[in-house]
PDB file of C-alpha atoms in Angstrom:
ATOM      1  CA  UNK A 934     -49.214 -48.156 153.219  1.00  0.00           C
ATOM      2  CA  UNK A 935     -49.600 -45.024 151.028  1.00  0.00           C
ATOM      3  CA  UNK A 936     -47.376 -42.558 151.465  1.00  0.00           C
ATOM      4  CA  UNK A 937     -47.984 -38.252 152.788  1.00  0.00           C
ATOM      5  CA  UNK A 938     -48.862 -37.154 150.055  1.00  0.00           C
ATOM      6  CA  UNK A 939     -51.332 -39.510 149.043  1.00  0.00           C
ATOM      7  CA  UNK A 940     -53.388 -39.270 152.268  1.00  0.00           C
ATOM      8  CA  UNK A 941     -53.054 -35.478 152.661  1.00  0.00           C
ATOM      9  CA  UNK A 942     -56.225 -34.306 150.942  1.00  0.00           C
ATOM     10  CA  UNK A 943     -57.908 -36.858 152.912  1.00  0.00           C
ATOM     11  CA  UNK A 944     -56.687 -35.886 156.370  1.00  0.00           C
ATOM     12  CA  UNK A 945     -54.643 -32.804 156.758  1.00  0.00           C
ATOM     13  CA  UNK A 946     -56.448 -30.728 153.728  1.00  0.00           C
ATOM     14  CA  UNK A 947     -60.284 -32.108 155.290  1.00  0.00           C
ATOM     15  CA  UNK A 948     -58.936 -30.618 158.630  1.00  0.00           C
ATOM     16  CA  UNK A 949     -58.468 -27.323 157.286  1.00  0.00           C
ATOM     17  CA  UNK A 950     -61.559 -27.012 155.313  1.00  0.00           C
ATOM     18  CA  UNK A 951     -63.439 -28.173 159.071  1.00  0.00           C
ATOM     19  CA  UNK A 952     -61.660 -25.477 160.859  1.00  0.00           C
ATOM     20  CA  UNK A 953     -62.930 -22.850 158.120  1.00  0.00           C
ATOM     21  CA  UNK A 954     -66.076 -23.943 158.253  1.00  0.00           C
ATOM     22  CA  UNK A 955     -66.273 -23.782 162.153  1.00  0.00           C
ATOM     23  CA  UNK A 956     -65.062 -20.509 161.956  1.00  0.00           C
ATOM     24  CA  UNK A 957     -67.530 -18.893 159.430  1.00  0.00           C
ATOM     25  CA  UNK A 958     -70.341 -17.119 160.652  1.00  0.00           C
ATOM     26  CA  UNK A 959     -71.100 -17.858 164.244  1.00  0.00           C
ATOM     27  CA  UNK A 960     -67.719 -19.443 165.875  1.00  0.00           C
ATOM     28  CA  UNK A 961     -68.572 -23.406 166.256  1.00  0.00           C
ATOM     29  CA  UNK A 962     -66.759 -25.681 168.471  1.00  0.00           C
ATOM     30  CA  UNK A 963     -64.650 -28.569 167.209  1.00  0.00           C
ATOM     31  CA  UNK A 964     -64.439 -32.057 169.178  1.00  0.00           C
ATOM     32  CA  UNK A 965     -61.809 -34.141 168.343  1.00  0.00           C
ATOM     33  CA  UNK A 966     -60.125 -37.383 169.653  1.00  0.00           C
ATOM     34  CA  UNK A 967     -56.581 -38.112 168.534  1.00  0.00           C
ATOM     35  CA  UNK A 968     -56.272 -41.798 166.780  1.00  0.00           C
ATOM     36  CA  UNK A 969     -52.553 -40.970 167.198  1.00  0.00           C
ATOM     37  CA  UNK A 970     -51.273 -42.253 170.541  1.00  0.00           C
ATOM     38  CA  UNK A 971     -48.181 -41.069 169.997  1.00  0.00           C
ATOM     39  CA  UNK A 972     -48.924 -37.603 170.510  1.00  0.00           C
ATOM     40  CA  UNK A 973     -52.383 -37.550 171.863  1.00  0.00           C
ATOM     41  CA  UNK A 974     -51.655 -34.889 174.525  1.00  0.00           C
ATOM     42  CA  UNK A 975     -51.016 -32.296 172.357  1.00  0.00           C
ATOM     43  CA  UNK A 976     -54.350 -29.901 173.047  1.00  0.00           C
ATOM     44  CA  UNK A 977     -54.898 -26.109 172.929  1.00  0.00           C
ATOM     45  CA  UNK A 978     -53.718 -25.746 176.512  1.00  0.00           C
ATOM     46  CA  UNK A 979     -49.710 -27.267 176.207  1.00  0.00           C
ATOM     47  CA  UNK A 980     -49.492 -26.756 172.537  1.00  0.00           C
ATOM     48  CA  UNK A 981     -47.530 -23.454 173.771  1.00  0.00           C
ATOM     49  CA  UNK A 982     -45.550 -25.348 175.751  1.00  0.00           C
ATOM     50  CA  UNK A 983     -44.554 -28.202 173.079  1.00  0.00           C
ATOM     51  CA  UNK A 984     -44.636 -26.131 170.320  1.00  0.00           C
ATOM     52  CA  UNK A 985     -41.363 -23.827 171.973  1.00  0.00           C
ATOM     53  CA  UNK A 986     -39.973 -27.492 173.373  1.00  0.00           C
ATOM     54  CA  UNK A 987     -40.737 -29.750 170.187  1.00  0.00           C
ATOM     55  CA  UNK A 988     -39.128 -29.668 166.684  1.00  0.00           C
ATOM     56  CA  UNK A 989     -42.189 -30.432 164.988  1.00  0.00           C
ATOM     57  CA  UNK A 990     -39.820 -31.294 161.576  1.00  0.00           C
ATOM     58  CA  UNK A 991     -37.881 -33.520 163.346  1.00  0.00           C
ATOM     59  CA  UNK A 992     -40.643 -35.754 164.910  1.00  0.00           C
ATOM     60  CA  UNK A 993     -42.796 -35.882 161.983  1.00  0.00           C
ATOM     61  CA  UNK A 994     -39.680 -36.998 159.641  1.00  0.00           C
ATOM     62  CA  UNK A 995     -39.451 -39.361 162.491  1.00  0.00           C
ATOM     63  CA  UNK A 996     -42.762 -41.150 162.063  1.00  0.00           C
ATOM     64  CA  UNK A 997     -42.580 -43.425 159.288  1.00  0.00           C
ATOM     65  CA  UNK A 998     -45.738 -44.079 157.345  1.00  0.00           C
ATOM     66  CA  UNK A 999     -48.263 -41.314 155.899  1.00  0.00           C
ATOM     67  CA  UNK A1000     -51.107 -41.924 157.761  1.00  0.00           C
ATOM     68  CA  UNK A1001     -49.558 -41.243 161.118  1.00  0.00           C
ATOM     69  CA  UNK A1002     -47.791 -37.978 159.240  1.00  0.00           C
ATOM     70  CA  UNK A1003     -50.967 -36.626 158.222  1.00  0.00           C
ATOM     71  CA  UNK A1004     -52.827 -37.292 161.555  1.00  0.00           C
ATOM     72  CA  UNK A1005     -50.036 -35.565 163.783  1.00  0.00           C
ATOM     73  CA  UNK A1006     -50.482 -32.417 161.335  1.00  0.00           C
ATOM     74  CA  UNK A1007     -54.130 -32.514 161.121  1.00  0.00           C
ATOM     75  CA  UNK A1008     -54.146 -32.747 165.003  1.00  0.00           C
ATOM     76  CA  UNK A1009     -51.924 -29.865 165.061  1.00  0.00           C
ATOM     77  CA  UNK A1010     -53.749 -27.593 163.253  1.00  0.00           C
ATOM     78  CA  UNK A1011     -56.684 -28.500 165.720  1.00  0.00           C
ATOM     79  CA  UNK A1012     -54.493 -27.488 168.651  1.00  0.00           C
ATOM     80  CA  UNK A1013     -53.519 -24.362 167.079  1.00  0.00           C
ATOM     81  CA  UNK A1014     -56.960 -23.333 165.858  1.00  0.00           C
TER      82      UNK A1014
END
């Protein structure tokens, strides 16, 4: 399994460059569904709530391989944008 850094162009870096683009111009909505089961409630309405109750360090350095690390950021910065 490749490692963070090797997937984060691919997943974390693609995320940001969609939320840019959605936001350019006339605001456009983004649909997403979260391949990460692990965290798949995490939306715009209790990412408030998690993000005051979560240590977002501690449960990423908890999740082992890169994919899974680069998902639970990318779906982040979805719930915060």
């Amino acid at each position: 399994l490749y490692n963070y850094e090797v997937l984060r162009d691919a997943n974390v870096v693609s995320t940001l460059e969609l939320i840019k683009l959605a936001s350019m111009g006339k605001v456009k909505p983004i649909t997403f569904v979260s391949t990460l089961s692990a965290v798949n409630s995490i939306n715009s309405e209790n990412y408030n709530f998690l993000k005051n109750k979560v240590n977002f360090n501690e449960i990423t350095a908890k999740i082992k391989d890169g994919y899974s690390q680069t998902k639970f950021v990318s779906e982040c910065l979805l719930a915060q944008a």
